[in-house]
Amino acid sequence: MAAAPIDAARDPHIACGSSEMGGRWRTACSFRCCVTSLKPESDDEWVPSPPKPAKRRRSSESSLPPSRDPSDGGDLGVHTLLSRTFPLHHRDDPVHDTIVRQLRQLEKYEIALQGDDFHDKEASAHNHEALSYARASAVVASLPWSLTAARARGREHVVAKLCEEPYVGSFRAQQIWDLLTTGSCEALGAMRDNRAPLGSNGKARLINKAGRVMTGAHGKWVMSRVLGLSALRACNLYDDTGQYGGDKTSLGRPIRSIEELRGLSAAESGLVHGACGGRASFQFGLRIAEELLVPVPPDETERAQAAVREIVWRQARARCGCTRPVELCRDVEERGCRCAWHVELVGGSRRRGKAGHDADLLVWHESEEASWGEGEAGCVLLPLARELEATGRLVRAAEGWQMVSTHHARRQPVRNPQNGKLTRAHRCSPRTSSRGFENLAIDFHDRLFGVWRTQEGRHHRIDIIVCAVPEELPFARLSWTGSRNLNRLMRLQAIKLGLRLTAHGIFADAGKEPSKTVLLHAGVPAQVVQLGCFEEVPYSYVRTEADILRILARGTDDYNALIDPRNRNA
Protein backbone atom coordinates (compact mmCIF):
# COMPACT_ATOMS: atom_id res chain seq x y z
CA MET A 1 0.00 0.00 0.00
CA ALA A 2 1.43 3.39 -0.95
CA ALA A 3 2.47 5.78 1.81
CA ALA A 4 0.16 8.68 2.51
CA PRO A 5 1.17 11.98 0.89
CA ILE A 6 2.95 14.32 3.27
CA ASP A 7 0.23 16.98 2.95
CA ALA A 8 -2.49 14.49 3.86
CA ALA A 9 -0.54 13.34 6.92
CA ARG A 10 -0.33 16.94 8.15
CA ASP A 11 -3.94 17.85 7.43
CA PRO A 12 -6.01 17.58 10.67
CA HIS A 13 -9.21 17.28 8.64
CA ILE A 14 -8.06 14.00 7.02
CA ALA A 15 -8.71 11.07 9.32
CA CYS A 16 -6.30 8.26 10.07
CA GLY A 17 -7.24 5.10 8.19
CA SER A 18 -9.14 7.03 5.50
CA SER A 19 -8.65 6.62 1.76
CA GLU A 20 -6.88 10.01 1.68
CA MET A 21 -4.33 8.53 4.09
CA GLY A 22 -3.93 5.42 1.98
CA GLY A 23 -5.55 3.41 4.76
CA ARG A 24 -2.63 4.17 7.09
CA TRP A 25 -2.57 5.55 10.65
CA ARG A 26 -0.32 8.42 11.73
CA THR A 27 2.36 7.71 14.33
CA ALA A 28 1.42 9.28 17.69
CA CYS A 29 -1.43 11.16 16.04
CA SER A 30 -2.60 14.18 18.04
CA PHE A 31 -5.52 15.09 15.78
CA ARG A 32 -9.07 14.51 16.98
CA CYS A 33 -9.48 11.36 14.87
CA CYS A 34 -7.22 9.59 17.36
CA VAL A 35 -7.30 11.63 20.58
CA THR A 36 -9.85 9.79 22.72
CA SER A 37 -9.49 12.00 25.80
CA LEU A 38 -11.53 14.70 24.08
CA LYS A 39 -15.19 14.45 23.23
CA PRO A 40 -15.91 14.32 19.48
CA GLU A 41 -17.20 17.55 18.06
CA SER A 42 -20.29 15.79 16.68
CA ASP A 43 -19.93 17.62 13.39
CA ASP A 44 -19.66 16.63 9.77
CA GLU A 45 -15.97 15.68 10.07
CA TRP A 46 -16.23 13.29 13.05
CA VAL A 47 -14.59 9.89 12.54
CA PRO A 48 -14.10 6.96 14.90
CA SER A 49 -10.83 6.48 16.74
CA PRO A 50 -8.55 3.63 15.62
CA PRO A 51 -9.09 0.22 17.15
CA LYS A 52 -7.20 -0.37 20.38
CA PRO A 53 -5.08 -3.48 21.01
CA ALA A 54 -6.92 -6.31 22.74
CA LYS A 55 -6.32 -6.62 26.45
CA ARG A 56 -4.11 -9.42 27.75
CA ARG A 57 -5.98 -12.64 28.31
CA ARG A 58 -6.62 -13.35 31.97
CA SER A 59 -4.85 -16.30 33.49
CA SER A 60 -7.91 -17.60 35.31
CA GLU A 61 -10.59 -19.14 33.10
CA SER A 62 -13.12 -18.51 35.87
CA SER A 63 -12.48 -14.78 35.87
CA LEU A 64 -14.92 -12.41 34.27
CA PRO A 65 -14.02 -11.52 30.67
CA PRO A 66 -11.59 -8.65 30.06
CA SER A 67 -14.25 -6.12 29.12
CA ARG A 68 -14.03 -2.50 30.13
CA ASP A 69 -16.02 -0.93 32.90
CA PRO A 70 -18.98 1.06 31.56
CA SER A 71 -17.74 4.17 33.36
CA ASP A 72 -14.49 4.47 31.40
CA GLY A 73 -14.08 6.85 28.49
CA GLY A 74 -14.81 4.43 25.67
CA ASP A 75 -18.14 3.23 27.02
CA LEU A 76 -19.27 6.35 28.84
CA GLY A 77 -21.69 7.62 26.22
CA VAL A 78 -23.53 4.37 25.65
CA HIS A 79 -23.67 3.44 29.33
CA THR A 80 -24.75 6.93 30.44
CA LEU A 81 -27.63 7.12 27.99
CA LEU A 82 -28.84 3.58 28.66
CA SER A 83 -28.87 4.43 32.36
CA ARG A 84 -31.36 7.25 31.72
CA THR A 85 -35.00 7.45 30.70
CA PHE A 86 -36.51 8.85 27.52
CA PRO A 87 -40.14 9.69 28.29
CA LEU A 88 -42.35 11.22 25.65
CA HIS A 89 -42.19 14.51 27.55
CA HIS A 90 -39.28 15.79 29.64
CA ARG A 91 -40.03 15.44 33.32
CA ASP A 92 -39.13 19.04 34.25
CA ASP A 93 -38.91 21.34 31.25
CA PRO A 94 -41.25 21.38 28.22
CA VAL A 95 -38.65 23.41 26.31
CA HIS A 96 -36.66 20.19 26.01
CA ASP A 97 -39.52 18.64 24.00
CA THR A 98 -39.36 21.45 21.44
CA ILE A 99 -35.59 21.17 21.06
CA VAL A 100 -35.84 17.38 20.74
CA ARG A 101 -38.34 17.80 17.88
CA GLN A 102 -36.02 20.27 16.14
CA LEU A 103 -32.97 18.03 16.48
CA ARG A 104 -34.97 15.10 15.14
CA GLN A 105 -36.06 17.23 12.21
CA LEU A 106 -32.39 17.99 11.53
CA GLU A 107 -31.74 14.24 11.62
CA LYS A 108 -34.51 13.72 9.03
CA TYR A 109 -33.07 16.47 6.84
CA GLU A 110 -29.61 14.84 6.96
CA ILE A 111 -31.15 11.51 5.96
CA ALA A 112 -32.99 13.25 3.12
CA LEU A 113 -29.69 14.71 1.91
CA GLN A 114 -27.42 11.69 2.37
CA GLY A 115 -29.61 8.61 2.64
CA ASP A 116 -31.04 6.56 5.47
CA ASP A 117 -27.86 5.30 7.04
CA PHE A 118 -25.74 5.62 10.15
CA HIS A 119 -22.02 5.92 10.73
CA ASP A 120 -20.28 3.52 13.07
CA LYS A 121 -17.15 1.40 13.43
CA GLU A 122 -18.72 -1.45 11.48
CA ALA A 123 -19.60 0.65 8.45
CA SER A 124 -17.16 3.51 8.20
CA ALA A 125 -18.59 5.70 5.45
CA HIS A 126 -22.17 6.45 6.29
CA ASN A 127 -24.43 9.25 7.44
CA HIS A 128 -22.86 10.21 10.75
CA GLU A 129 -24.45 13.66 10.74
CA ALA A 130 -27.89 12.06 11.08
CA LEU A 131 -26.61 9.85 13.88
CA SER A 132 -25.07 12.85 15.62
CA TYR A 133 -28.41 14.67 15.67
CA ALA A 134 -30.20 11.50 16.82
CA ARG A 135 -27.83 11.14 19.74
CA ALA A 136 -28.06 14.83 20.60
CA SER A 137 -31.86 14.62 20.69
CA ALA A 138 -31.61 11.62 23.03
CA VAL A 139 -29.28 13.57 25.32
CA VAL A 140 -31.64 16.56 25.48
CA ALA A 141 -34.65 14.30 26.08
CA SER A 142 -32.91 12.60 29.00
CA LEU A 143 -31.09 15.53 30.63
CA PRO A 144 -31.41 15.35 34.42
CA TRP A 145 -31.22 19.15 34.57
CA SER A 146 -33.29 21.93 32.99
CA LEU A 147 -32.04 23.93 30.03
CA THR A 148 -34.42 26.75 30.90
CA ALA A 149 -33.05 27.00 34.44
CA ALA A 150 -29.44 26.86 33.21
CA ARG A 151 -30.09 29.55 30.59
CA ALA A 152 -30.08 32.24 33.28
CA ARG A 153 -26.37 31.61 33.83
CA GLY A 154 -25.49 32.42 30.24
CA ARG A 155 -24.22 30.83 27.07
CA GLU A 156 -20.79 29.76 28.29
CA HIS A 157 -22.28 27.93 31.26
CA VAL A 158 -24.88 26.07 29.18
CA VAL A 159 -22.44 25.15 26.40
CA ALA A 160 -19.85 23.92 28.91
CA LYS A 161 -22.48 21.91 30.76
CA LEU A 162 -23.74 20.36 27.51
CA CYS A 163 -20.17 19.43 26.53
CA GLU A 164 -20.01 17.31 29.68
CA GLU A 165 -22.78 15.17 28.22
CA PRO A 166 -22.03 12.13 26.03
CA TYR A 167 -21.89 12.64 22.26
CA VAL A 168 -22.20 16.44 22.48
CA GLY A 169 -19.24 18.55 21.38
CA SER A 170 -18.93 22.32 21.31
CA PHE A 171 -20.46 22.63 17.83
CA ARG A 172 -23.60 20.68 18.71
CA ALA A 173 -23.79 22.38 22.13
CA GLN A 174 -23.79 25.79 20.43
CA GLN A 175 -26.61 24.64 18.15
CA ILE A 176 -28.64 23.56 21.18
CA TRP A 177 -28.00 26.96 22.78
CA ASP A 178 -29.24 28.68 19.63
CA LEU A 179 -32.37 26.50 19.60
CA LEU A 180 -32.93 27.33 23.27
CA THR A 181 -32.54 31.09 22.91
CA THR A 182 -33.78 31.85 19.39
CA GLY A 183 -35.99 28.90 18.49
CA SER A 184 -33.77 27.96 15.56
CA CYS A 185 -30.14 27.51 14.53
CA GLU A 186 -28.16 28.10 11.36
CA ALA A 187 -28.43 24.51 10.14
CA LEU A 188 -32.17 24.25 10.75
CA GLY A 189 -32.86 27.57 9.04
CA ALA A 190 -30.68 26.71 6.06
CA MET A 191 -32.20 23.28 5.55
CA ARG A 192 -35.75 24.59 5.87
CA ASP A 193 -34.86 27.11 3.14
CA ASN A 194 -33.21 24.40 1.01
CA ARG A 195 -29.78 26.03 1.44
CA ALA A 196 -26.55 24.18 2.22
CA PRO A 197 -25.86 24.27 5.99
CA LEU A 198 -22.55 25.35 7.47
CA GLY A 199 -20.21 22.77 8.93
CA SER A 200 -18.34 23.14 12.19
CA ASN A 201 -15.48 24.73 10.21
CA GLY A 202 -17.77 27.61 9.21
CA LYS A 203 -17.83 26.62 5.54
CA ALA A 204 -20.92 25.69 3.58
CA ARG A 205 -21.35 21.94 3.14
CA LEU A 206 -22.01 22.06 -0.60
CA ILE A 207 -21.03 18.50 -1.55
CA ASN A 208 -20.60 15.52 0.76
CA LYS A 209 -17.87 12.89 0.44
CA ALA A 210 -20.14 10.70 -1.67
CA GLY A 211 -20.58 13.56 -4.14
CA ARG A 212 -24.17 14.31 -3.16
CA VAL A 213 -25.48 17.87 -3.31
CA MET A 214 -26.21 19.25 0.17
CA THR A 215 -28.88 21.74 -0.87
CA GLY A 216 -32.62 21.13 -1.02
CA ALA A 217 -33.00 19.34 2.33
CA HIS A 218 -36.62 20.31 2.93
CA GLY A 219 -37.76 19.56 -0.61
CA LYS A 220 -35.99 16.20 -0.64
CA TRP A 221 -37.45 15.32 2.75
CA VAL A 222 -41.00 16.09 1.58
CA MET A 223 -40.54 13.96 -1.53
CA SER A 224 -38.96 11.07 0.39
CA ARG A 225 -42.15 10.75 2.44
CA VAL A 226 -43.97 9.43 -0.63
CA LEU A 227 -44.58 5.72 -0.16
CA GLY A 228 -42.01 3.68 -2.07
CA LEU A 229 -39.74 6.64 -2.85
CA SER A 230 -36.48 6.30 -0.91
CA ALA A 231 -34.44 9.21 0.35
CA LEU A 232 -31.65 8.64 -2.18
CA ARG A 233 -34.07 8.28 -5.09
CA ALA A 234 -35.77 11.51 -4.03
CA CYS A 235 -32.30 13.12 -4.04
CA ASN A 236 -31.64 11.87 -7.54
CA LEU A 237 -34.93 13.28 -8.80
CA TYR A 238 -34.42 16.59 -7.01
CA ASP A 239 -30.88 17.00 -8.37
CA ASP A 240 -31.67 15.37 -11.75
CA THR A 241 -28.81 12.86 -11.58
CA GLY A 242 -30.64 10.42 -13.84
CA GLN A 243 -30.05 7.58 -11.38
CA TYR A 244 -33.60 6.40 -10.78
CA GLY A 245 -32.71 2.74 -10.44
CA GLY A 246 -30.85 0.81 -13.12
CA ASP A 247 -31.66 3.42 -15.78
CA LYS A 248 -29.46 6.52 -15.99
CA THR A 249 -31.64 8.35 -18.48
CA SER A 250 -32.27 11.85 -17.15
CA LEU A 251 -35.67 13.49 -17.18
CA GLY A 252 -33.92 16.61 -18.41
CA ARG A 253 -35.08 18.68 -15.48
CA PRO A 254 -35.16 18.40 -11.69
CA ILE A 255 -38.33 17.23 -9.95
CA ARG A 256 -38.70 19.12 -6.70
CA SER A 257 -42.19 18.56 -5.34
CA ILE A 258 -44.94 15.98 -5.08
CA GLU A 259 -47.00 18.11 -7.45
CA GLU A 260 -44.26 17.86 -10.08
CA LEU A 261 -44.11 14.09 -9.57
CA ARG A 262 -47.85 13.91 -10.17
CA GLY A 263 -47.41 15.98 -13.32
CA LEU A 264 -44.96 13.60 -15.01
CA SER A 265 -46.00 12.33 -18.41
CA ALA A 266 -46.52 8.60 -18.93
CA ALA A 267 -43.10 8.30 -20.59
CA GLU A 268 -41.40 10.21 -17.79
CA SER A 269 -43.18 8.17 -15.15
CA GLY A 270 -41.81 5.07 -16.81
CA LEU A 271 -38.28 6.18 -15.98
CA VAL A 272 -39.17 6.56 -12.33
CA HIS A 273 -41.82 4.04 -11.31
CA GLY A 274 -39.80 1.01 -12.41
CA ALA A 275 -37.43 1.78 -9.54
CA CYS A 276 -40.27 2.45 -7.11
CA GLY A 277 -42.02 -0.92 -7.12
CA GLY A 278 -43.84 -0.56 -10.45
CA ARG A 279 -46.40 1.85 -11.88
CA ALA A 280 -49.24 0.80 -9.55
CA SER A 281 -47.13 1.25 -6.41
CA PHE A 282 -45.73 4.58 -7.59
CA GLN A 283 -49.09 6.06 -8.54
CA PHE A 284 -50.72 4.67 -5.40
CA GLY A 285 -48.04 6.27 -3.21
CA LEU A 286 -48.57 9.62 -4.90
CA ARG A 287 -52.35 9.37 -4.59
CA ILE A 288 -52.37 8.75 -0.82
CA ALA A 289 -49.24 10.75 0.12
CA GLU A 290 -51.12 13.25 2.29
CA GLU A 291 -53.29 10.57 3.93
CA LEU A 292 -50.27 8.69 5.25
CA LEU A 293 -49.03 11.79 7.07
CA VAL A 294 -52.08 11.75 9.36
CA PRO A 295 -51.55 9.83 12.63
CA VAL A 296 -53.53 6.61 12.93
CA PRO A 297 -56.57 7.25 15.19
CA PRO A 298 -56.52 5.12 18.37
CA ASP A 299 -59.86 3.49 17.55
CA GLU A 300 -58.58 2.48 14.09
CA THR A 301 -55.48 0.96 15.66
CA GLU A 302 -57.71 -1.08 17.96
CA ARG A 303 -59.87 -2.20 15.03
CA ALA A 304 -56.80 -3.33 13.09
CA GLN A 305 -55.48 -5.22 16.12
CA ALA A 306 -58.85 -6.90 16.70
CA ALA A 307 -59.21 -7.86 13.02
CA VAL A 308 -55.75 -9.44 12.91
CA ARG A 309 -56.36 -11.31 16.17
CA GLU A 310 -59.74 -12.66 15.04
CA ILE A 311 -58.35 -13.97 11.74
CA VAL A 312 -55.23 -15.50 13.30
CA TRP A 313 -57.36 -17.26 15.92
CA ARG A 314 -59.86 -18.59 13.40
CA GLN A 315 -57.18 -19.86 11.02
CA ALA A 316 -55.26 -21.48 13.89
CA ARG A 317 -58.42 -23.25 15.10
CA ALA A 318 -58.96 -24.64 11.61
CA ARG A 319 -55.37 -25.92 11.46
CA CYS A 320 -55.31 -27.60 14.86
CA GLY A 321 -58.94 -28.79 14.81
CA CYS A 322 -59.79 -27.11 18.09
CA THR A 323 -63.49 -27.52 18.93
CA ARG A 324 -63.61 -25.66 22.23
CA PRO A 325 -65.78 -22.57 22.45
CA VAL A 326 -63.65 -19.53 21.60
CA GLU A 327 -64.37 -18.03 25.01
CA LEU A 328 -62.90 -21.09 26.72
CA CYS A 329 -59.78 -20.97 24.54
CA ARG A 330 -59.29 -17.36 25.47
CA ASP A 331 -59.63 -18.26 29.14
CA VAL A 332 -56.86 -20.86 28.88
CA GLU A 333 -54.68 -19.07 26.33
CA GLU A 334 -51.89 -18.52 28.84
CA ARG A 335 -51.69 -22.29 29.28
CA GLY A 336 -50.88 -22.82 25.63
CA CYS A 337 -53.97 -23.71 23.63
CA ARG A 338 -52.66 -24.11 20.08
CA CYS A 339 -55.10 -21.56 18.72
CA ALA A 340 -54.31 -18.99 21.43
CA TRP A 341 -52.28 -16.50 19.41
CA HIS A 342 -51.55 -13.07 20.82
CA VAL A 343 -51.52 -9.81 18.87
CA GLU A 344 -49.97 -6.83 20.65
CA LEU A 345 -49.00 -3.30 19.72
CA VAL A 346 -45.29 -2.54 19.44
CA GLY A 347 -43.36 0.35 17.91
CA GLY A 348 -44.46 3.87 18.73
CA SER A 349 -47.81 2.64 20.00
CA ARG A 350 -46.07 0.81 22.84
CA ARG A 351 -43.61 3.62 23.58
CA ARG A 352 -46.07 6.51 23.43
CA GLY A 353 -49.33 4.82 24.34
CA LYS A 354 -50.78 5.76 20.94
CA ALA A 355 -49.98 5.04 17.30
CA GLY A 356 -48.05 7.47 15.17
CA HIS A 357 -48.19 7.47 11.39
CA ASP A 358 -48.33 3.68 11.33
CA ALA A 359 -49.51 0.77 13.46
CA ASP A 360 -47.05 -2.01 14.38
CA LEU A 361 -48.52 -5.37 15.41
CA LEU A 362 -46.52 -8.27 16.86
CA VAL A 363 -48.16 -11.70 16.49
CA TRP A 364 -46.86 -14.45 18.78
CA HIS A 365 -47.67 -17.72 20.49
CA GLU A 366 -46.16 -19.13 23.66
CA SER A 367 -45.46 -22.53 22.07
CA GLU A 368 -46.14 -22.35 18.30
CA GLU A 369 -43.68 -21.21 15.62
CA ALA A 370 -44.35 -18.71 12.83
CA SER A 371 -43.99 -21.40 10.16
CA TRP A 372 -43.88 -25.16 9.75
CA GLY A 373 -43.22 -25.36 6.02
CA GLU A 374 -42.63 -23.37 2.85
CA GLY A 375 -45.28 -21.32 1.08
CA GLU A 376 -48.69 -20.05 2.06
CA ALA A 377 -49.83 -23.35 3.56
CA GLY A 378 -46.85 -23.49 5.88
CA CYS A 379 -46.93 -20.23 7.81
CA VAL A 380 -49.09 -17.84 9.80
CA LEU A 381 -48.41 -14.61 7.91
CA LEU A 382 -49.41 -15.33 4.30
CA PRO A 383 -52.90 -16.78 4.98
CA LEU A 384 -53.49 -13.86 7.35
CA ALA A 385 -52.52 -11.40 4.62
CA ARG A 386 -54.75 -13.08 2.02
CA GLU A 387 -57.81 -12.89 4.27
CA LEU A 388 -57.11 -9.27 5.22
CA GLU A 389 -56.93 -8.50 1.50
CA ALA A 390 -60.19 -10.36 0.87
CA THR A 391 -61.96 -8.27 3.51
CA GLY A 392 -60.67 -5.09 1.87
CA ARG A 393 -58.74 -3.97 4.93
CA LEU A 394 -55.25 -4.63 3.51
CA VAL A 395 -54.39 -3.09 0.13
CA ARG A 396 -53.19 -5.75 -2.31
CA ALA A 397 -49.67 -5.48 -3.71
CA ALA A 398 -51.03 -5.39 -7.28
CA GLU A 399 -53.27 -2.44 -6.40
CA GLY A 400 -50.91 -0.46 -4.22
CA TRP A 401 -47.89 -1.24 -2.08
CA GLN A 402 -46.77 -4.19 0.03
CA MET A 403 -43.49 -5.69 1.26
CA VAL A 404 -43.64 -9.28 2.55
CA SER A 405 -40.72 -11.33 3.91
CA THR A 406 -40.93 -14.93 5.13
CA HIS A 407 -37.88 -16.85 6.31
CA HIS A 408 -38.81 -20.46 7.01
CA ALA A 409 -35.76 -21.87 5.21
CA ARG A 410 -33.40 -19.58 7.13
CA ARG A 411 -34.73 -20.79 10.49
CA GLN A 412 -34.18 -24.54 10.07
CA PRO A 413 -32.35 -26.58 12.74
CA VAL A 414 -28.64 -27.01 11.93
CA ARG A 415 -25.37 -27.76 13.67
CA ASN A 416 -23.35 -24.69 14.60
CA PRO A 417 -20.15 -25.07 12.54
CA GLN A 418 -18.19 -23.42 15.33
CA ASN A 419 -19.07 -25.86 18.11
CA GLY A 420 -21.24 -28.59 16.60
CA LYS A 421 -24.19 -27.78 18.85
CA LEU A 422 -27.74 -27.95 17.51
CA THR A 423 -29.18 -24.51 16.83
CA ARG A 424 -31.03 -22.73 14.00
CA ALA A 425 -29.53 -21.47 10.78
CA HIS A 426 -30.30 -17.80 11.44
CA ARG A 427 -28.43 -17.98 14.77
CA CYS A 428 -25.19 -19.53 13.48
CA SER A 429 -23.43 -16.36 12.37
CA PRO A 430 -25.23 -13.38 13.90
CA ARG A 431 -24.42 -10.06 12.31
CA THR A 432 -25.37 -6.69 13.67
CA SER A 433 -25.55 -3.37 11.94
CA SER A 434 -26.34 0.17 12.95
CA ARG A 435 -27.55 1.19 9.52
CA GLY A 436 -31.18 2.07 10.07
CA PHE A 437 -33.56 0.33 7.67
CA GLU A 438 -30.81 -2.10 6.62
CA ASN A 439 -31.07 -3.75 10.04
CA LEU A 440 -33.95 -5.75 8.55
CA ALA A 441 -31.35 -7.76 6.64
CA ILE A 442 -30.54 -9.56 9.90
CA ASP A 443 -34.13 -9.88 11.13
CA PHE A 444 -35.68 -13.26 10.28
CA HIS A 445 -39.13 -12.84 11.81
CA ASP A 446 -41.84 -13.09 9.16
CA ARG A 447 -43.18 -9.62 8.44
CA LEU A 448 -45.49 -7.63 6.23
CA PHE A 449 -45.30 -3.90 5.55
CA GLY A 450 -48.50 -2.69 3.96
CA VAL A 451 -51.32 -0.17 3.83
CA TRP A 452 -54.46 -0.49 5.93
CA ARG A 453 -57.74 0.69 4.42
CA THR A 454 -60.40 1.80 6.89
CA GLN A 455 -64.11 1.20 6.43
CA GLU A 456 -64.38 4.87 5.44
CA GLY A 457 -61.71 4.42 2.76
CA ARG A 458 -58.85 6.21 4.52
CA HIS A 459 -55.35 4.76 4.37
CA HIS A 460 -52.70 4.20 7.04
CA ARG A 461 -49.43 2.30 7.15
CA ILE A 462 -49.43 -1.01 9.01
CA ASP A 463 -46.64 -3.45 9.87
CA ILE A 464 -47.37 -7.03 10.98
CA ILE A 465 -44.54 -9.09 12.49
CA VAL A 466 -44.89 -12.77 13.42
CA CYS A 467 -42.41 -13.91 16.07
CA ALA A 468 -40.28 -16.65 14.52
CA VAL A 469 -40.04 -19.03 17.48
CA PRO A 470 -41.52 -18.63 20.98
CA GLU A 471 -38.23 -18.32 22.89
CA GLU A 472 -37.23 -15.29 20.78
CA LEU A 473 -40.25 -13.23 21.87
CA PRO A 474 -38.35 -10.94 24.33
CA PHE A 475 -35.87 -10.03 21.58
CA ALA A 476 -38.60 -9.44 18.98
CA ARG A 477 -40.54 -7.33 21.45
CA LEU A 478 -37.48 -5.25 22.41
CA SER A 479 -36.31 -4.75 18.84
CA TRP A 480 -39.69 -3.89 17.33
CA THR A 481 -40.62 -1.55 20.17
CA GLY A 482 -37.55 0.62 19.53
CA SER A 483 -36.75 3.37 19.26
CA ARG A 484 -34.26 2.87 16.45
CA ASN A 485 -31.74 5.12 18.21
CA LEU A 486 -32.15 3.16 21.44
CA ASN A 487 -31.80 -0.14 19.58
CA ARG A 488 -28.50 1.07 18.19
CA LEU A 489 -27.24 2.07 21.63
CA MET A 490 -28.13 -1.36 22.99
CA ARG A 491 -26.34 -3.09 20.12
CA LEU A 492 -23.24 -0.98 20.68
CA GLN A 493 -23.28 -1.82 24.38
CA ALA A 494 -23.47 -5.50 23.49
CA ILE A 495 -20.49 -5.15 21.15
CA LYS A 496 -18.47 -3.53 23.94
CA LEU A 497 -19.19 -6.59 26.07
CA GLY A 498 -18.00 -8.93 23.32
CA LEU A 499 -21.57 -9.88 22.43
CA ARG A 500 -23.99 -9.44 19.56
CA LEU A 501 -27.60 -8.41 20.13
CA THR A 502 -30.18 -9.11 17.43
CA ALA A 503 -33.95 -9.50 17.19
CA HIS A 504 -33.36 -13.22 17.84
CA GLY A 505 -30.94 -13.45 20.76
CA ILE A 506 -27.69 -12.46 22.43
CA PHE A 507 -24.64 -14.22 21.02
CA ALA A 508 -20.95 -14.46 21.83
CA ASP A 509 -18.96 -12.51 19.27
CA ALA A 510 -16.18 -14.04 17.23
CA GLY A 511 -12.83 -13.18 18.80
CA LYS A 512 -9.44 -14.45 19.81
CA GLU A 513 -10.81 -16.07 22.95
CA PRO A 514 -12.15 -19.62 22.47
CA SER A 515 -15.00 -18.90 24.88
CA LYS A 516 -16.83 -15.97 26.39
CA THR A 517 -18.02 -15.53 29.96
CA VAL A 518 -21.30 -13.61 30.16
CA LEU A 519 -22.37 -12.03 33.42
CA LEU A 520 -26.08 -12.71 33.87
CA HIS A 521 -26.45 -11.35 37.39
CA ALA A 522 -23.85 -9.52 39.49
CA GLY A 523 -25.08 -10.89 42.79
CA VAL A 524 -23.12 -12.87 45.37
CA PRO A 525 -22.28 -15.30 44.01
CA ALA A 526 -22.33 -13.90 40.48
CA GLN A 527 -24.37 -15.83 37.91
CA VAL A 528 -22.40 -16.40 34.71
CA VAL A 529 -22.65 -18.54 31.59
CA GLN A 530 -19.81 -19.70 29.34
CA LEU A 531 -20.37 -19.42 25.57
CA GLY A 532 -18.47 -20.59 22.52
CA CYS A 533 -18.08 -18.52 19.35
CA PHE A 534 -21.49 -17.38 18.00
CA GLU A 535 -23.26 -19.40 20.68
CA GLU A 536 -26.42 -17.83 22.05
CA VAL A 537 -27.11 -17.10 25.69
CA PRO A 538 -29.47 -19.95 26.66
CA TYR A 539 -33.05 -18.79 26.31
CA SER A 540 -33.88 -20.23 29.72
CA TYR A 541 -31.93 -17.27 31.14
CA VAL A 542 -33.63 -14.68 28.93
CA ARG A 543 -37.39 -14.82 29.27
CA THR A 544 -38.16 -11.09 29.46
CA GLU A 545 -36.89 -7.76 28.18
CA ALA A 546 -35.65 -7.08 31.71
CA ASP A 547 -33.32 -10.09 31.43
CA ILE A 548 -31.83 -8.67 28.22
CA LEU A 549 -31.29 -5.26 29.80
CA ARG A 550 -29.63 -6.84 32.84
CA ILE A 551 -27.12 -8.68 30.64
CA LEU A 552 -26.33 -5.44 28.78
CA ALA A 553 -25.83 -3.73 32.16
CA ARG A 554 -23.25 -6.37 33.17
CA GLY A 555 -25.61 -8.15 35.50
CA THR A 556 -26.79 -5.00 37.28
CA ASP A 557 -30.09 -3.10 37.41
CA ASP A 558 -28.54 0.05 35.89
CA TYR A 559 -30.87 -0.06 32.86
CA ASN A 560 -34.02 -1.07 34.71
CA ALA A 561 -35.76 2.23 33.95
CA LEU A 562 -35.96 1.09 30.32
CA ILE A 563 -38.11 -1.89 31.24
CA ASP A 564 -41.08 0.47 30.95
CA PRO A 565 -41.45 0.96 27.15
CA ARG A 566 -42.71 4.51 27.75
CA ASN A 567 -39.13 5.39 28.72
CA ARG A 568 -37.68 4.29 25.37
CA ASN A 569 -38.43 7.35 23.22
CA ALA A 570 -34.75 8.05 22.57
mmCIF file with all atom_site columns, C-alpha atoms in Angstrom, residues 86-89 345-356 481-483 564-570:
data_model
loop_
_atom_site.group_PDB
_atom_site.id
_atom_site.type_symbol
_atom_site.label_atom_id
_atom_site.label_alt_id
_atom_site.label_comp_id
_atom_site.label_asym_id
_atom_site.label_entity_id
_atom_site.label_seq_id
_atom_site.pdbx_PDB_ins_code
_atom_site.Cartn_x
_atom_site.Cartn_y
_atom_site.Cartn_z
_atom_site.occupancy
_atom_site.B_iso_or_equiv
_atom_site.pdbx_formal_charge
_atom_site.auth_seq_id
_atom_site.auth_comp_id
_atom_site.auth_asym_id
_atom_site.auth_atom_id
_atom_site.pdbx_PDB_model_num
ATOM 1  C CA . PHE A 1 86  ? -36.514 8.852  27.522 1.00 0.00 ? 86  PHE A CA 1
ATOM 2  C CA . PRO A 1 87  ? -40.142 9.691  28.292 1.00 0.00 ? 87  PRO A CA 1
ATOM 3  C CA . LEU A 1 88  ? -42.354 11.223 25.647 1.00 0.00 ? 88  LEU A CA 1
ATOM 4  C CA . HIS A 1 89  ? -42.192 14.507 27.554 1.00 0.00 ? 89  HIS A CA 1
ATOM 5  C CA . LEU A 1 345 ? -48.995 -3.301 19.717 1.00 0.00 ? 345 LEU A CA 1
ATOM 6  C CA . VAL A 1 346 ? -45.287 -2.542 19.439 1.00 0.00 ? 346 VAL A CA 1
ATOM 7  C CA . GLY A 1 347 ? -43.359 0.353  17.905 1.00 0.00 ? 347 GLY A CA 1
ATOM 8  C CA . GLY A 1 348 ? -44.460 3.875  18.726 1.00 0.00 ? 348 GLY A CA 1
ATOM 9  C CA . SER A 1 349 ? -47.813 2.635  20.004 1.00 0.00 ? 349 SER A CA 1
ATOM 10 C CA . ARG A 1 350 ? -46.073 0.807  22.840 1.00 0.00 ? 350 ARG A CA 1
ATOM 11 C CA . ARG A 1 351 ? -43.609 3.624  23.577 1.00 0.00 ? 351 ARG A CA 1
ATOM 12 C CA . ARG A 1 352 ? -46.069 6.506  23.427 1.00 0.00 ? 352 ARG A CA 1
ATOM 13 C CA . GLY A 1 353 ? -49.327 4.823  24.337 1.00 0.00 ? 353 GLY A CA 1
ATOM 14 C CA . LYS A 1 354 ? -50.780 5.760  20.942 1.00 0.00 ? 354 LYS A CA 1
ATOM 15 C CA . ALA A 1 355 ? -49.982 5.036  17.304 1.00 0.00 ? 355 ALA A CA 1
ATOM 16 C CA . GLY A 1 356 ? -48.049 7.468  15.173 1.00 0.00 ? 356 GLY A CA 1
ATOM 17 C CA . THR A 1 481 ? -40.622 -1.555 20.171 1.00 0.00 ? 481 THR A CA 1
ATOM 18 C CA . GLY A 1 482 ? -37.555 0.623  19.527 1.00 0.00 ? 482 GLY A CA 1
ATOM 19 C CA . SER A 1 483 ? -36.754 3.368  19.261 1.00 0.00 ? 483 SER A CA 1
ATOM 20 C CA . ASP A 1 564 ? -41.079 0.474  30.946 1.00 0.00 ? 564 ASP A CA 1
ATOM 21 C CA . PRO A 1 565 ? -41.448 0.960  27.154 1.00 0.00 ? 565 PRO A CA 1
ATOM 22 C CA . ARG A 1 566 ? -42.707 4.507  27.750 1.00 0.00 ? 566 ARG A CA 1
ATOM 23 C CA . ASN A 1 567 ? -39.128 5.393  28.724 1.00 0.00 ? 567 ASN A CA 1
ATOM 24 C CA . ARG A 1 568 ? -37.678 4.294  25.369 1.00 0.00 ? 568 ARG A CA 1
ATOM 25 C CA . ASN A 1 569 ? -38.434 7.355  23.220 1.00 0.00 ? 569 ASN A CA 1
ATOM 26 C CA . ALA A 1 570 ? -34.752 8.049  22.574 1.00 0.00 ? 570 ALA A CA 1
#
